[in-house]
Each structure stands twice: as structure tokens, then as C-alpha cells.
Coordinates of C-alpha atoms and ligand atoms in Angstrom, one line a residue:
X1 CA 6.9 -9.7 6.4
X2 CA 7.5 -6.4 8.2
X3 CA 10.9 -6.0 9.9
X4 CA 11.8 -2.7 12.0
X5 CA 12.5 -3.8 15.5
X6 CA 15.7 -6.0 15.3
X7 CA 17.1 -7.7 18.8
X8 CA 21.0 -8.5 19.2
X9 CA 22.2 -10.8 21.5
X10 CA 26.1 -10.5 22.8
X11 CA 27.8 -7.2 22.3
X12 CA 31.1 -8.3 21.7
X13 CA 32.9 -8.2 18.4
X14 CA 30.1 -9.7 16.0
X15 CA 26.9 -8.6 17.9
X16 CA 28.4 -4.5 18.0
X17 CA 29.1 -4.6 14.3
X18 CA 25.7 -6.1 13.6
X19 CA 23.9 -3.7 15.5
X20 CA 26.2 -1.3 13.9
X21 CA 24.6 -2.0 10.0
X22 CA 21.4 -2.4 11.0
X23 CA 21.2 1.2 13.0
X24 CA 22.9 2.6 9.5
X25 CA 20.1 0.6 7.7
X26 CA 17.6 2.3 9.6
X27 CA 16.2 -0.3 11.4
X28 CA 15.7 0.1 15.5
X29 CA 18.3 -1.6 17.4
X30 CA 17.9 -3.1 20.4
X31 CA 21.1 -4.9 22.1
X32 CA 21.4 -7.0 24.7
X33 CA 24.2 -8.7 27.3
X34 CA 24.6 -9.7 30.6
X35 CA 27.1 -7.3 31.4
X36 CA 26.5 -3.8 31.6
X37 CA 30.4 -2.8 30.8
X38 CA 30.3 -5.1 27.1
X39 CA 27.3 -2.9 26.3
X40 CA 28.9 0.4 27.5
X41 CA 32.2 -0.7 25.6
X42 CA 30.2 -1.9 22.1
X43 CA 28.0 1.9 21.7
X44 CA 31.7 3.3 22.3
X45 CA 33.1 0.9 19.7
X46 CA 29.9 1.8 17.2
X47 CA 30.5 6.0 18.2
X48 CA 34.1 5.5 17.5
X49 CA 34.0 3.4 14.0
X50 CA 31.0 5.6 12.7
X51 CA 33.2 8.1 13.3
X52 CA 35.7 6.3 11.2
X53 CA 33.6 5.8 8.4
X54 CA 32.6 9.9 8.9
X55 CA 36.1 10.6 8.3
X56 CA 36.6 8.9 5.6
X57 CA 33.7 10.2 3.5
X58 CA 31.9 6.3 3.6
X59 CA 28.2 8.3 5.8
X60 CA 27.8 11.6 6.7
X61 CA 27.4 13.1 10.2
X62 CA 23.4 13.0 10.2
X63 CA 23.9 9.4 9.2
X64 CA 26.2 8.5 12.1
X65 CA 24.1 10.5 14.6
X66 CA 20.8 9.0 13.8
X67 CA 22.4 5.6 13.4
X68 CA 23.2 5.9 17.3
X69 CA 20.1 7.6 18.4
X70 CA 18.3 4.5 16.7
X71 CA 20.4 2.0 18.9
X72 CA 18.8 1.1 22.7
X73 CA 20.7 -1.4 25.2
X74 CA 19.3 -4.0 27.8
X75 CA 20.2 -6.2 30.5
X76 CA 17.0 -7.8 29.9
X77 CA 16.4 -10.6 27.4
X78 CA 13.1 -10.3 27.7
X79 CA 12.7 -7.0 26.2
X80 CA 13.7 -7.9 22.9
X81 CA 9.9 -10.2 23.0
X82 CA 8.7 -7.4 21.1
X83 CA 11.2 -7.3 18.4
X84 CA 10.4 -8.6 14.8
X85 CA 13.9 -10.2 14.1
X86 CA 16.4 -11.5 16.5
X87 CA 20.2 -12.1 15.6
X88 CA 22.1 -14.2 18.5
X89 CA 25.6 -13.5 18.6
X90 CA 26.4 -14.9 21.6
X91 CA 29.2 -17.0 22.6
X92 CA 30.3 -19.7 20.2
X93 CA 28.6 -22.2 22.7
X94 CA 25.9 -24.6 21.9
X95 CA 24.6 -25.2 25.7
X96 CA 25.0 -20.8 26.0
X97 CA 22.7 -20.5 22.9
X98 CA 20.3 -22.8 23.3
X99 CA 19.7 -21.3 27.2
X100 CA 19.2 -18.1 25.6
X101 CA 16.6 -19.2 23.2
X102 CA 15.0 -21.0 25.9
X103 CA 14.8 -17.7 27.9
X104 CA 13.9 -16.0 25.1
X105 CA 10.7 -17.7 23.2
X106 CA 7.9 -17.7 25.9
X107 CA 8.2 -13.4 25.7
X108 CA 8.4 -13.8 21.2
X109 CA 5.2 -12.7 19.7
X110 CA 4.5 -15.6 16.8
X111 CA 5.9 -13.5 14.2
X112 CA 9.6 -13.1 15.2
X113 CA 12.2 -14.7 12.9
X114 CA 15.1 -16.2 15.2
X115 CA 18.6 -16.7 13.6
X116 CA 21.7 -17.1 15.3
X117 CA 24.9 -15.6 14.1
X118 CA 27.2 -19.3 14.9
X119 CA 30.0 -19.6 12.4
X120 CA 29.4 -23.4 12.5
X121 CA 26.7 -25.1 14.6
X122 CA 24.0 -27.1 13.1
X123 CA 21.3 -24.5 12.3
X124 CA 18.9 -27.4 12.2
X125 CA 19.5 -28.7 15.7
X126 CA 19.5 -25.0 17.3
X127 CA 16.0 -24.3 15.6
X128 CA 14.7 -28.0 16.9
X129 CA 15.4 -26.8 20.4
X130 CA 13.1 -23.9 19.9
X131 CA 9.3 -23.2 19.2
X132 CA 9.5 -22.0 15.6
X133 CA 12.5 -23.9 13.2
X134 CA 10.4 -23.1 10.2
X135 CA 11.6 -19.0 11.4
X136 CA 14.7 -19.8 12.3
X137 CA 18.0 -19.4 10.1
X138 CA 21.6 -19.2 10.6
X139 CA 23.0 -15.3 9.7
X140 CA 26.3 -15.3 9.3
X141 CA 27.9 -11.9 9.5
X142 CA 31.8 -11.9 8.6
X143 CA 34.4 -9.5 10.9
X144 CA 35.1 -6.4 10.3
X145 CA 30.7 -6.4 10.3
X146 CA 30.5 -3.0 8.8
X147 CA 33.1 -3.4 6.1
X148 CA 32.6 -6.9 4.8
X149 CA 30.2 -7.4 1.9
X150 CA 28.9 -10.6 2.8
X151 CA 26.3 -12.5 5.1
X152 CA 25.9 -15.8 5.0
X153 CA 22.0 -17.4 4.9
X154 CA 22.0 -20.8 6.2
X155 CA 18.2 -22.6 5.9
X156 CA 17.7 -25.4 8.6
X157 CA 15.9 -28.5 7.2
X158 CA 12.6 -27.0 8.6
X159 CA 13.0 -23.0 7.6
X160 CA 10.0 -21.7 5.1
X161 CA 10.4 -19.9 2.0
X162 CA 8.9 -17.2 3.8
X163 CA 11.4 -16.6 6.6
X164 CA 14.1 -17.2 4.0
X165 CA 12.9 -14.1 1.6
X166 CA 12.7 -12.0 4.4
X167 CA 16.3 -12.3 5.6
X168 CA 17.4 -12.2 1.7
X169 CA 15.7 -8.7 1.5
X170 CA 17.1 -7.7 5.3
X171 CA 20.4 -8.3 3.7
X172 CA 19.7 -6.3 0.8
X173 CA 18.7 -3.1 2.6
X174 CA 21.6 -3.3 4.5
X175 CA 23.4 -3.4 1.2
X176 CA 25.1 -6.3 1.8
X177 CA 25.1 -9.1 -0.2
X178 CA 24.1 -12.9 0.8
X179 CA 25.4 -16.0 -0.4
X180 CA 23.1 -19.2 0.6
X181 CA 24.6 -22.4 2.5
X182 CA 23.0 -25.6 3.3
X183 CA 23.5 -26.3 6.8
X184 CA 26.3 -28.7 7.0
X185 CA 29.1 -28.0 9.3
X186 CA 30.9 -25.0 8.8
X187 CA 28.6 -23.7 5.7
X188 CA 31.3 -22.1 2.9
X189 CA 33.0 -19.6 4.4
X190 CA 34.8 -21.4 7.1
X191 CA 34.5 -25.1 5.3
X192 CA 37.2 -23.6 3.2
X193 CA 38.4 -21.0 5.2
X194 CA 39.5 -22.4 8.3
X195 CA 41.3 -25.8 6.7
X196 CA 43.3 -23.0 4.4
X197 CA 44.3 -21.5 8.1
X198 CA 44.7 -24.8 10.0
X199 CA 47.5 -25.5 7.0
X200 CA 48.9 -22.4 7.6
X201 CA 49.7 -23.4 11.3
X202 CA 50.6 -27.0 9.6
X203 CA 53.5 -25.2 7.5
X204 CA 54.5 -22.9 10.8
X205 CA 54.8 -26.0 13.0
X206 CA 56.7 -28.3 10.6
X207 CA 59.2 -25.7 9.9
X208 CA 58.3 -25.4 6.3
X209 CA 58.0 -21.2 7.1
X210 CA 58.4 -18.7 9.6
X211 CA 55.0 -16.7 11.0
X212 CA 56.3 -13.5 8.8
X213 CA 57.0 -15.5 5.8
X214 CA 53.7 -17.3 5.7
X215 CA 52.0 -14.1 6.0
X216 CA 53.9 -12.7 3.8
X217 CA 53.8 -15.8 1.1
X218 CA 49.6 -15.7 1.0
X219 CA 49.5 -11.7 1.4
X220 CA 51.8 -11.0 -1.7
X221 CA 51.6 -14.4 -3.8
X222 CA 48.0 -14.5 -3.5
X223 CA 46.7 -10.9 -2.9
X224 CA 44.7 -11.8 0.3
X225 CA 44.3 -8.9 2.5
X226 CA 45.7 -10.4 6.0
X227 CA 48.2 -13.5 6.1
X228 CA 46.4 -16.6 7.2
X229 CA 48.3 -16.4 10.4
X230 CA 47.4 -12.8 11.2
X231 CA 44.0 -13.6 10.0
X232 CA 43.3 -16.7 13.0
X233 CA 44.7 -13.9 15.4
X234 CA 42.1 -11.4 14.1
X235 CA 39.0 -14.0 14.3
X236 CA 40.6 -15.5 17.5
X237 CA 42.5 -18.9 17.6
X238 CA 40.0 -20.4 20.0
X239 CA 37.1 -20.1 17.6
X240 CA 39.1 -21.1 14.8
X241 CA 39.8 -24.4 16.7
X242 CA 36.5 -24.5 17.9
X243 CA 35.6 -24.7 13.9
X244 CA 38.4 -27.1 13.1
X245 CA 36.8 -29.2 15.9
X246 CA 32.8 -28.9 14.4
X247 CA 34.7 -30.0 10.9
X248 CA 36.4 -32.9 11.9
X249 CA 33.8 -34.3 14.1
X250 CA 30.8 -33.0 11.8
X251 CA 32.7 -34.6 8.7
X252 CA 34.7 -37.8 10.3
X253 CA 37.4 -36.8 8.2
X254 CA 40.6 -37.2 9.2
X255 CA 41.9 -34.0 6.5
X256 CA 40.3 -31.7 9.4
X257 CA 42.1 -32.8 12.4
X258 CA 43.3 -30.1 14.0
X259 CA 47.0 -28.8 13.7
X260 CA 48.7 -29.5 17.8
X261 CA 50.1 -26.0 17.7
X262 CA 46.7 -24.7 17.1
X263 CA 45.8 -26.3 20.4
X264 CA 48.6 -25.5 21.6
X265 CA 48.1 -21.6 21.4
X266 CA 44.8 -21.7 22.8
X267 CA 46.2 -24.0 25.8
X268 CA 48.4 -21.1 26.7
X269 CA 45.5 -18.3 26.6
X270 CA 47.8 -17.0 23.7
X271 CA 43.7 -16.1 21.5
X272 CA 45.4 -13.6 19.2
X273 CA 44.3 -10.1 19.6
X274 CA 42.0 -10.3 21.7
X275 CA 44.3 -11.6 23.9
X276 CA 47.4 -9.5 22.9
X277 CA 49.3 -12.7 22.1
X278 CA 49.0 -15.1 19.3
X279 CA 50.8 -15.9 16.4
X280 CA 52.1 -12.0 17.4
X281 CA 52.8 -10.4 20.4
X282 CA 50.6 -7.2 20.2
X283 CA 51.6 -6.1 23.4
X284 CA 54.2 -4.2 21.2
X285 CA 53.7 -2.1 17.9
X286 CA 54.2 -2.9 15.3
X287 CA 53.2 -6.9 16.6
X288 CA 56.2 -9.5 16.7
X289 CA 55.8 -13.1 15.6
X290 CA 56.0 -15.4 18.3
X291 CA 57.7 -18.4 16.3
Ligands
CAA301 N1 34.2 -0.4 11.2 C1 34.1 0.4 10.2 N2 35.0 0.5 9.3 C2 36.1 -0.2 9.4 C3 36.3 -1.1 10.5 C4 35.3 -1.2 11.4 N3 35.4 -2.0 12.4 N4 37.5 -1.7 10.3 C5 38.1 -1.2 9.2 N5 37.2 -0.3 8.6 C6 37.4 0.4 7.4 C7 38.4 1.5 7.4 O1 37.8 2.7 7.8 C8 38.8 1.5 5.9 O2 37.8 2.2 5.1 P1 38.1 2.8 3.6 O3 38.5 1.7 2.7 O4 36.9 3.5 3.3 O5 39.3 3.7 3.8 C9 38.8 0.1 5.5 O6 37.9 -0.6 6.4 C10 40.2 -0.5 5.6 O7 40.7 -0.4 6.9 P2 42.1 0.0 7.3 O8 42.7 0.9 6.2 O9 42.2 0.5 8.7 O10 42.9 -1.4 7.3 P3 43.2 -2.4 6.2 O11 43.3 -1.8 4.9 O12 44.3 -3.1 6.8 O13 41.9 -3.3 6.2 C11 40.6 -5.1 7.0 C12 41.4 -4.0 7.4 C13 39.3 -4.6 6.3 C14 40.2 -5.9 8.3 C15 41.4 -6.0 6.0 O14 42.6 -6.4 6.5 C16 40.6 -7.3 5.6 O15 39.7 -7.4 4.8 N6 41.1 -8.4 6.3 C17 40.4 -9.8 6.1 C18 39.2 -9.8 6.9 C19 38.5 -11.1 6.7 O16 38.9 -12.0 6.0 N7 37.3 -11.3 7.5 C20 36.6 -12.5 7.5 C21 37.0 -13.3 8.6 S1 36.1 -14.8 8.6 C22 34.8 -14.5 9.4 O17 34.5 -13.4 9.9 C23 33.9 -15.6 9.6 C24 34.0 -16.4 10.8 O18 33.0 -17.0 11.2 C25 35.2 -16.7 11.5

């Protein structure tokens, strides 16, 4: 199966790093939202962190530049019906994807492959809403996109062998490397990601710790890169709850009920960075816990 045109839906965080690799791989990017200013904001943020990995050595300048010659934007969803693959990294919103797929499959030629980049819904019930759930698959790219090694491939119960070694050799040429889930809520990543992060909050809101010496505990006791509370403001404490959520309805198990102050954060509008305010106040630097 031939892949070269590749489609990206949502150019926020995710869908501007995926377009990101995929332009470096060498395959032609075409990106799509339904708001002119994301798209104008994620081939600034591509520009600016190729430039990033031109400075530090990582791609040279003929890389960089033919990475964004090779990356096209649309408001239409339409245009991306002549694409070969098509990665949906829209909003972490059942009803919003399954619109867009709707859109989307009467302009697919019969050979596209459909995946969807959700860090937790059922890949099986998003491909039964569509035309083609033996070529669809969950993709699950991991934040920063174009420094993180791994991307998830998660096979609905309908997904052929077919569809399944092409996205294993996608993966490959963009020199990543994939690690295979069974579609059941939350894959591997965030089944035992997000209920390490949900005891973080646990520990913050029955006084066990402070934010800082949480963060500080799991950065220098166990070598992880980002505290687990720095780490929900990077992903964004709405879609970590929205995960908790998939977990402990998905599961019925009451070891995934969410922590209140989780909820409690995202009541407020207090996302993380996105935001500026989280489990730190980035409105100032260098951020300050706000517990
Ligand atoms: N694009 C390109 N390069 C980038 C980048 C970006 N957006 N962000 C960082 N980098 C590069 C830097 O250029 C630097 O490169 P070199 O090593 O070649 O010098 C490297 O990444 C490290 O960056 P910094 O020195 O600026 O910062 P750092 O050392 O603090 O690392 C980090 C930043 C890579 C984000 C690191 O803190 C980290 O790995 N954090 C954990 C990230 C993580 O766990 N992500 C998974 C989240 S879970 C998920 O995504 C799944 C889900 O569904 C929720």
C-alpha cells in the first residue's frame, strides 16, 4: 500500500507536531481546521521548532526548508478526499469526531486508511460509524510529537492485517517506533499513565505533599523527566480527566475514580499551560505552584 499524501485534521498541539514528522519524513502534508488563525499559528509553531531542531544540530537547513515547502493548509475537509492516509487530531470529543468522519468519507477514494489520533476512545466504535473499520486504526502520537519515540497502534476489532502493516511501516519511516495496544480504554500509555498522575493529585489534595515536592519526589527518586504534576499541566488537566473519566466508566472500577481536585482545577478553567494556570501559575517565570 502506497502512502504519500497524508491529511491532518486539528492543528493544535498534536495535529502541528504530526504534520510536523511526517513533512520531515517526506511525505506531503496536507492540514486542515476550521479556523484559519490555528493553521496560521501551527506552520509558525512547525517554522519555529524546525528551527529548533536546526540549531541544535538534530536536521539541517535543506531538511527544515523542504519539510515546510512539503506542508499545504485547508479550510476544507474535503480536500483531504484525495489523500492516502488521514490522521484525525481533532478535539478529544466523540460527537466532534465522528461529525468529521461523517463529512469526510463520501469525498475518500476506497483506498484511504482513517485513524484517529484519540488518546482514549474506543477505536472500534469510531471505525463502526464510518464506511471502512477494516482501514481504520487508532495512531497515537505522544506530546512533544517530534521528540517522542513512540506511536501508539491500536487495531479495532474489524482492522485488516493489511491496514495494520502499513501504519507499522508509516511509523518506521518516520523513525519512530510503535508499540501495539488492543483497543480497550485508554490502550497502555495512559491506562498506566494517567492513574500514576490522578495519584499524584490524590497525594496533593490529602496533604501527603506539596505540588514542588511531588514533582520533585518522582523527578529525582524516579528519574522521570517532568513531575507528574507538571506533566498533567503539560498534556492539559481537562484531557487528563477526560481520560480518568473513559477509565472509570470503560472499566467500572472504582480504582479510577477521579481525584475531586482534579475536577476541581478544570472547574475553575485552571487547564495547565495552555491555560497559564494549573498546578502552576505560568503567568510568571519561572511558574509557581498553586497549592
Ligand atoms: N519540537 C521539536 N523539538 C523539541 C520540542 C518540539 N516541540 N520540544 C522540545 N524539543 C527538543 C529540544 O530541542 C531538545 O532537543 P535536544 O535534546 O536535541 O537538545 C529536547 O527536545 C529537550 O528539550 P528542552 O531542553 O527544551 O527541554 P527538556 O530537556 O526539559 O525536555 C521534554 C522537554 C522533552 C518535553 C521533557 O521534559 C519530557 O520528555 N517530558 C515528558 C513528556 C511526556 O511524558 N510526554 C508524553 C505525555 S503523554 C501523551 O502525550 C499521551 C496522551 O495521550 C496524553
Amino acid at each position: 500500500m502506497d502512502i504519500n499524501q497524508v491529511g491532518v485534521i486539528g492543528a493544535g498541539q498534536m495535529g502541528n507536531g504530526i504534520a510536523h514528522v511526517f513533512a520531515l519524513a517526506g511525505y506531503d502534508v496536507l492540514l486542515n481546521d476550521i479556523d484559519r488563525t490555528s493553521l496560521d499559528a501551527a506552520v509558525k509553531k512547525i517554522e519555529g521548532n524546525l528551527g529548533r531542531q536546526v540549531g541544535r544540530g538534530k536536521i539541517s537547513e535543506a531538511e527544515a526548508k523542504g519539510a515546510m515547502n512539503r506542508i499545504g493548509t485547508t479550510l476544507t475537509l474535503s480536500d483531504l478526499g484525495k489523500t492516502d492516509l488521514v490522521i484525525e487530531a481533532a478535539t478529544e470529543r466523540e460527537t466532534i469526531k465522528t461529525a468529521i468522519f461523517e463529512d469526510l468519507i463520501p469525498h475518500l477514494g476506497p483506498q484511504t486508511i482513517l485513524t484517529s489520533n484519540t488518546s482514549s476512545i474506543s477505536i472500534t466504535r469510531l471505525a463502526s460509524r464510518t464506511d471502512r473499520p477494516e482501514k481504520f486504526m487508532g495512531f497515537h502520537f505522544m506530546n512533544p510529537v517530534p521528540v517522542m519515540q513512540l506511536v501508539e497502534l491500536i487495531r479495532g476489532i474489524a482492522t485488516d492485517d493489511e491496514t495494520y502493516t502499513a501504519m507499522k511501516n508509516v511509523v518506521d519511516r518516520l523513525g519512530k517506533t510503535s508499540a501495539t495496544a488492543e483497543d480497550f480504554p485508554a490502550f497502555i500509555v495512559n491506562r498506566i499513565l494517567m492513574p500514576m498522575i490522578n495519584e499524584a493529585v490524590y497525594t496533593l489534595y490529602e496533604g501527603v505533599g506539596s505540588v514542588s515536592s511531588i514533582d520533585s519526589a518522582m523527578k529525582l527518586g524516579t528519574n522521570h523527566p517532568m513531575g507528574p504534576l507538571e506533566l498533567a499541566d503539560f498534556i492539559g488537566l481537562d484531557t487528563c480527566l477526560a481520560i480518568m473519566n473513559v477509565l472509570h466508566d470503560g472499566l467500572a472500577d472504582t480504582k479510577y475514580r477521579p481525584c475531586p481536585l482534579l475536577t476541581k482545577y478544570v472547574e475553575a478553567g485552571w487547564l495547565g499551560r495552555k491555560s497559564q494556570r494549573g498546578f502552576y501559575d505560568y503567568r510568571q517565570d519561572p511558574p509557581v505552584p498553586t497549592r
